[in-house]
Structure formats: C-alpha cells, structure tokens
mmCIF file of C-alpha atoms and ligand atoms in Angstrom:
data_model
loop_
_atom_site.group_PDB
_atom_site.id
_atom_site.type_symbol
_atom_site.label_atom_id
_atom_site.label_comp_id
_atom_site.label_asym_id
_atom_site.label_seq_id
_atom_site.Cartn_x
_atom_site.Cartn_y
_atom_site.Cartn_z
ATOM 1 C CA UNK U 278 -24.864 -53.459 11.043
ATOM 2 C CA UNK U 279 -20.437 -54.868 11.000
ATOM 3 C CA UNK U 280 -18.616 -52.141 11.193
ATOM 4 C CA UNK U 281 -15.282 -54.465 9.618
ATOM 5 C CA UNK U 282 -17.193 -55.976 6.845
ATOM 6 C CA UNK U 283 -18.407 -52.915 5.872
ATOM 7 C CA UNK U 284 -15.099 -50.789 5.275
ATOM 8 C CA UNK U 285 -13.788 -53.964 4.215
ATOM 9 C CA UNK U 286 -16.191 -53.836 0.995
ATOM 10 C CA UNK U 287 -15.839 -50.215 0.452
ATOM 11 C CA UNK U 288 -11.794 -50.722 0.989
ATOM 12 C CA UNK U 289 -12.309 -53.536 -2.326
ATOM 13 C CA UNK U 290 -14.601 -51.264 -4.450
ATOM 14 C CA UNK U 291 -11.946 -48.628 -3.644
ATOM 15 C CA UNK U 292 -9.268 -50.432 -4.882
ATOM 16 C CA UNK U 293 -10.883 -52.034 -7.796
ATOM 17 C CA UNK U 294 -11.890 -48.723 -8.828
ATOM 18 C CA UNK U 295 -7.795 -47.540 -8.481
ATOM 19 C CA UNK U 296 -7.063 -50.359 -10.372
ATOM 20 C CA UNK U 297 -9.244 -49.221 -13.724
ATOM 21 C CA UNK U 298 -8.299 -45.947 -13.848
ATOM 22 C CA UNK U 299 -4.807 -47.311 -13.823
ATOM 23 C CA UNK U 300 -5.718 -49.493 -16.501
ATOM 24 C CA UNK U 301 -7.494 -47.095 -19.024
ATOM 25 C CA UNK U 302 -4.987 -44.019 -18.933
ATOM 26 C CA UNK U 303 -2.118 -45.045 -21.620
ATOM 27 C CA UNK U 304 0.964 -43.076 -21.771
ATOM 28 C CA UNK U 305 1.402 -41.729 -25.942
ATOM 29 C CA UNK U 306 4.539 -41.214 -25.012
ATOM 30 C CA UNK U 307 5.879 -44.629 -23.106
ATOM 31 C CA UNK U 308 3.594 -47.296 -24.994
ATOM 32 C CA UNK U 309 2.359 -46.267 -27.998
ATOM 33 C CA UNK U 310 5.263 -43.724 -29.622
ATOM 34 C CA UNK U 311 8.031 -47.102 -29.661
ATOM 35 C CA UNK U 312 5.445 -49.112 -31.726
ATOM 36 C CA UNK U 313 5.341 -46.269 -34.282
ATOM 37 C CA UNK U 314 9.127 -46.164 -34.386
ATOM 38 C CA UNK U 315 10.204 -49.776 -34.601
ATOM 39 C CA UNK U 316 7.649 -50.409 -37.320
ATOM 40 C CA UNK U 317 6.528 -46.774 -38.675
ATOM 41 C CA UNK U 318 9.058 -43.692 -38.795
ATOM 42 C CA UNK U 319 11.037 -44.886 -41.594
ATOM 43 C CA UNK U 320 8.570 -44.155 -43.961
ATOM 44 C CA UNK U 321 6.592 -41.796 -42.120
ATOM 45 C CA UNK U 322 8.636 -38.779 -40.857
ATOM 46 C CA UNK U 323 9.429 -35.370 -41.608
ATOM 47 C CA UNK U 324 10.924 -34.663 -44.593
ATOM 48 C CA UNK U 325 15.133 -35.196 -44.330
ATOM 49 C CA UNK U 326 18.661 -36.136 -46.099
ATOM 50 C CA UNK U 327 19.839 -39.690 -45.969
ATOM 51 C CA UNK U 328 22.490 -40.333 -47.123
ATOM 52 C CA UNK U 329 22.664 -37.500 -50.092
ATOM 53 C CA UNK U 330 19.198 -38.555 -50.672
ATOM 54 C CA UNK U 331 15.978 -36.162 -49.386
ATOM 55 C CA UNK U 332 13.344 -38.363 -48.044
ATOM 56 C CA UNK U 333 9.644 -37.124 -48.379
ATOM 57 C CA UNK U 334 6.749 -38.948 -45.699
ATOM 58 C CA UNK U 335 5.548 -41.115 -47.431
ATOM 59 C CA UNK U 336 1.785 -40.573 -48.603
ATOM 60 C CA UNK U 337 2.134 -37.208 -47.204
ATOM 61 C CA UNK U 338 1.545 -38.967 -43.709
ATOM 62 C CA UNK U 339 4.004 -37.590 -40.792
ATOM 63 C CA UNK U 340 3.871 -39.535 -37.316
ATOM 64 C CA UNK U 341 6.642 -38.066 -35.618
ATOM 65 C CA UNK U 342 4.211 -35.069 -33.925
ATOM 66 C CA UNK U 343 1.036 -34.845 -32.549
ATOM 67 C CA UNK U 344 -0.086 -32.208 -34.913
ATOM 68 C CA UNK U 345 1.045 -34.634 -37.760
ATOM 69 C CA UNK U 346 -0.802 -37.452 -36.251
ATOM 70 C CA UNK U 347 -4.279 -35.613 -36.383
ATOM 71 C CA UNK U 348 -3.642 -34.222 -39.272
ATOM 72 C CA UNK U 349 -3.112 -37.263 -41.245
ATOM 73 C CA UNK U 350 -2.214 -38.047 -44.439
ATOM 74 C CA UNK U 351 -3.068 -37.650 -48.331
ATOM 75 C CA UNK U 352 -5.484 -39.837 -48.868
ATOM 76 C CA UNK U 353 -7.421 -39.586 -45.311
ATOM 77 C CA UNK U 354 -7.023 -36.097 -43.780
ATOM 78 C CA UNK U 355 -8.554 -36.103 -40.289
ATOM 79 C CA UNK U 356 -9.033 -39.388 -40.644
ATOM 80 C CA UNK U 357 -5.777 -40.978 -39.258
ATOM 81 C CA UNK U 358 -6.514 -41.210 -35.307
ATOM 82 C CA UNK U 359 -10.330 -40.117 -34.892
ATOM 83 C CA UNK U 360 -10.901 -40.231 -31.236
ATOM 84 C CA UNK U 361 -12.987 -42.465 -29.445
ATOM 85 C CA UNK U 362 -13.049 -43.939 -32.938
ATOM 86 C CA UNK U 363 -10.754 -46.676 -33.680
ATOM 87 C CA UNK U 364 -12.721 -48.494 -36.539
ATOM 88 C CA UNK U 365 -12.479 -45.214 -38.447
ATOM 89 C CA UNK U 366 -8.621 -44.286 -37.462
ATOM 90 C CA UNK U 367 -6.709 -45.219 -40.527
ATOM 91 C CA UNK U 368 -2.912 -45.582 -38.929
ATOM 92 C CA UNK U 369 -5.127 -48.151 -37.483
ATOM 93 C CA UNK U 370 -6.705 -50.212 -39.924
ATOM 94 C CA UNK U 371 -3.716 -50.335 -42.303
ATOM 95 C CA UNK U 372 -1.954 -51.916 -39.762
ATOM 96 C CA UNK U 373 -4.782 -54.780 -39.513
ATOM 97 C CA UNK U 374 -4.952 -55.083 -42.611
ATOM 98 C CA UNK U 375 -3.545 -58.663 -44.321
ATOM 99 C CA UNK U 376 -0.265 -58.421 -46.162
ATOM 100 C CA UNK U 377 -1.798 -58.631 -49.138
ATOM 101 C CA UNK U 378 -4.115 -55.110 -49.041
ATOM 102 C CA UNK U 379 -2.365 -52.440 -51.218
ATOM 103 C CA UNK U 380 -3.121 -50.538 -47.946
ATOM 104 C CA UNK U 381 -1.574 -53.118 -45.707
ATOM 105 C CA UNK U 382 1.373 -50.860 -43.140
ATOM 106 C CA UNK U 383 4.337 -51.126 -42.957
ATOM 107 C CA UNK U 384 3.797 -52.516 -46.976
ATOM 108 C CA UNK U 385 4.146 -56.481 -47.630
ATOM 109 C CA UNK U 386 7.841 -56.905 -47.695
ATOM 110 C CA UNK U 387 8.978 -53.459 -46.272
ATOM 111 C CA UNK U 388 8.752 -54.698 -42.300
ATOM 112 C CA UNK U 389 7.492 -56.721 -39.709
ATOM 113 C CA UNK U 390 3.345 -56.171 -39.158
ATOM 114 C CA UNK U 391 2.671 -54.443 -35.127
ATOM 115 C CA UNK U 392 1.878 -57.391 -33.190
ATOM 116 C CA UNK U 393 -1.602 -58.059 -32.378
ATOM 117 C CA UNK U 394 -0.816 -56.734 -28.316
ATOM 118 C CA UNK U 395 0.367 -53.561 -29.745
ATOM 119 C CA UNK U 396 -2.789 -53.370 -32.104
ATOM 120 C CA UNK U 397 -4.818 -53.768 -28.999
ATOM 121 C CA UNK U 398 -2.938 -51.497 -26.601
ATOM 122 C CA UNK U 399 -2.788 -49.002 -30.539
ATOM 123 C CA UNK U 400 -7.180 -49.532 -30.046
ATOM 124 C CA UNK U 401 -7.953 -49.543 -26.307
ATOM 125 C CA UNK U 402 -5.473 -45.614 -26.568
ATOM 126 C CA UNK U 403 -8.053 -44.630 -29.581
ATOM 127 C CA UNK U 404 -10.697 -45.652 -27.633
ATOM 128 C CA UNK U 405 -9.981 -43.736 -24.996
ATOM 129 C CA UNK U 406 -9.125 -40.539 -26.075
ATOM 130 C CA UNK U 407 -6.457 -40.389 -27.928
ATOM 131 C CA UNK U 408 -4.735 -38.057 -25.851
ATOM 132 C CA UNK U 409 -0.769 -37.666 -26.189
ATOM 133 C CA UNK U 410 0.132 -35.684 -22.845
ATOM 134 C CA UNK U 411 2.781 -33.608 -22.562
ATOM 135 C CA UNK U 412 4.061 -35.219 -26.255
ATOM 136 C CA UNK U 413 4.427 -33.041 -28.802
ATOM 137 C CA UNK U 414 7.240 -34.188 -30.856
ATOM 138 C CA UNK U 415 9.601 -33.341 -33.831
ATOM 139 C CA UNK U 416 7.810 -29.243 -35.264
HETATM 140 C C1 LIG J 72 8.622 -49.104 -46.208
HETATM 141 C C2 LIG J 72 7.933 -47.723 -45.929
HETATM 142 C C3 LIG J 72 6.385 -47.877 -44.979
HETATM 143 C C4 LIG J 72 6.206 -47.994 -43.853
HETATM 144 C C5 LIG J 72 7.763 -48.935 -42.694
HETATM 145 C C6 LIG J 72 4.960 -47.798 -43.863
HETATM 146 N N1 LIG J 72 4.593 -47.194 -44.427
HETATM 147 FE FE1 LIG J 72 2.395 -45.919 -44.121
HETATM 148 N N2 LIG J 72 2.932 -45.614 -46.241
HETATM 149 C C7 LIG J 72 3.949 -46.169 -46.830
HETATM 150 C C8 LIG J 72 3.158 -45.568 -48.503
HETATM 151 C C9 LIG J 72 4.252 -45.524 -49.900
HETATM 152 C C10 LIG J 72 2.020 -44.568 -48.640
HETATM 153 C C11 LIG J 72 1.507 -44.209 -49.646
HETATM 154 C C12 LIG J 72 -0.137 -45.230 -49.954
HETATM 155 C C13 LIG J 72 -0.008 -44.980 -51.169
HETATM 156 O O1 LIG J 72 -1.111 -43.950 -51.248
HETATM 157 O O2 LIG J 72 -0.844 -46.010 -52.063
HETATM 158 C C14 LIG J 72 1.524 -45.065 -46.847
HETATM 159 C C15 LIG J 72 0.677 -44.336 -46.466
HETATM 160 C C16 LIG J 72 0.350 -44.608 -45.261
HETATM 161 C C17 LIG J 72 -0.997 -44.022 -44.536
HETATM 162 C C18 LIG J 72 -2.568 -43.568 -45.534
HETATM 163 C C19 LIG J 72 -2.004 -41.816 -45.343
HETATM 164 C C20 LIG J 72 -3.179 -41.183 -46.060
HETATM 165 O O3 LIG J 72 -3.810 -40.156 -45.574
HETATM 166 O O4 LIG J 72 -2.803 -41.297 -47.257
HETATM 167 C C21 LIG J 72 -1.313 -44.672 -43.368
HETATM 168 C C22 LIG J 72 -2.777 -44.541 -43.048
HETATM 169 C C23 LIG J 72 0.146 -45.290 -43.256
HETATM 170 N N3 LIG J 72 0.925 -45.499 -44.620
HETATM 171 C C24 LIG J 72 -0.099 -45.525 -41.877
HETATM 172 C C25 LIG J 72 1.471 -46.054 -41.209
HETATM 173 C C26 LIG J 72 1.855 -47.117 -40.096
HETATM 174 C C27 LIG J 72 0.452 -46.895 -39.512
HETATM 175 C C28 LIG J 72 2.735 -47.592 -40.641
HETATM 176 C C29 LIG J 72 3.373 -48.044 -39.130
HETATM 177 C C30 LIG J 72 2.801 -49.482 -38.290
HETATM 178 C C31 LIG J 72 3.390 -47.206 -42.141
HETATM 179 N N4 LIG J 72 2.537 -46.705 -42.577
HETATM 180 C C32 LIG J 72 4.581 -48.135 -42.154
HETATM 181 C C33 LIG J 72 5.271 -46.343 -47.038
HETATM 182 C C34 LIG J 72 5.130 -46.793 -45.420
#
C-alpha cells in the first residue's frame, strides 16, 4: 500500500468534513440577529415608550429575546420558529410572502424586504436546529 497517498486521502477527507461542519454552524447572534434588528425590531420589540407613545409589539410578537422568538405571537403561538422545520416557521414564511400578501413582513411599504440571501441563511439556521447559542436577549 502506498502510505503517502493514503495519508493524503485521510487528510483531504478530514478537511472536507471540518469544512462542512463549520458551514452548518450558524451563529444566531452574529448572523441572524442583525437581520431581525434591521427589518423587524421596529414593530416586534418589548413594549416601550417612544416619543411619549407606548409602543406594543405588533401581533403580540417579540423578536428581541430567544424565549419570545420561540413563543411566537397571537396567531401562530409555538409556530414562529419550529426547529428543523423552516416550512412550518412563520418567522421565515412571512418574510418570503409577496408584498401583496397581507401577512408579508415587513408589511408592504413599511420597510425593505429581507434579501433572498438572508432568507436562505435563516432557512439554514432553522433547518440546523434553530440554536440561539448563548444569546438570551431582552428579558
Ligand atoms: C412596520 C411594522 C412591522 C414590521 C417592520 C414587521 N412586522 Fe411583523 N407584524 C406587524 C403587524 C401589524 C402584525 C400583525 C398582523 C396581523 O395580525 O394582521 C405582525 C405580525 C407578524 C407575525 C405573526 C405573529 C403572530 O403569531 O400573530 C409574524 C410571524 C411577523 N409579524 C414576523 C415579522 C418579521 C419576521 C419581520 C421582519 C422581517 C416583521 N414581522 C416586521 C408589523 C410589522
């Protein structure tokens, strides 16, 4: 047996497996949270005062804590993010709907749509188990 070739093959197989492992691990706080902050926080944060006005989270949905993201809103409790099931997760479904749909998020005229690349990233995050890592967010 040619030891050199065998070692090279093992090394190649090892680097391929490490690469795909890195690829699968999405860091919620670094990669997903900024998307939600930009596109969703305006309407889906904990109740707070803004210019003397009380702002409540729309649809009863908060996206500023891990517990709240899991809990979901009024219409789709427990179906906002369903780990492993992007097609059952309203967080992703609403942002993929066409502008004309009344459940499209952000609602028509109320902010830019989430880019296809960012939607793909969120899909992958849900598919790979929707882990929040150490992030807990606002209590
Ligand atoms: C300009 C305000 C606004 C922004 C920005 C916004 N939403 Fe919403 N969202 C709403 C309103 C209003 C409702 C309630 C809709 C209804 O009941 O018809 C809602 C409801 C929802 C619901 C349904 C919750 C439930 O269980 O009832 C989901 C899921 C949702 N939004 C996700 C998102 C996501 C994800 C983003 C960012 C991509 C986002 N929203 C950005 C206003 C907004």
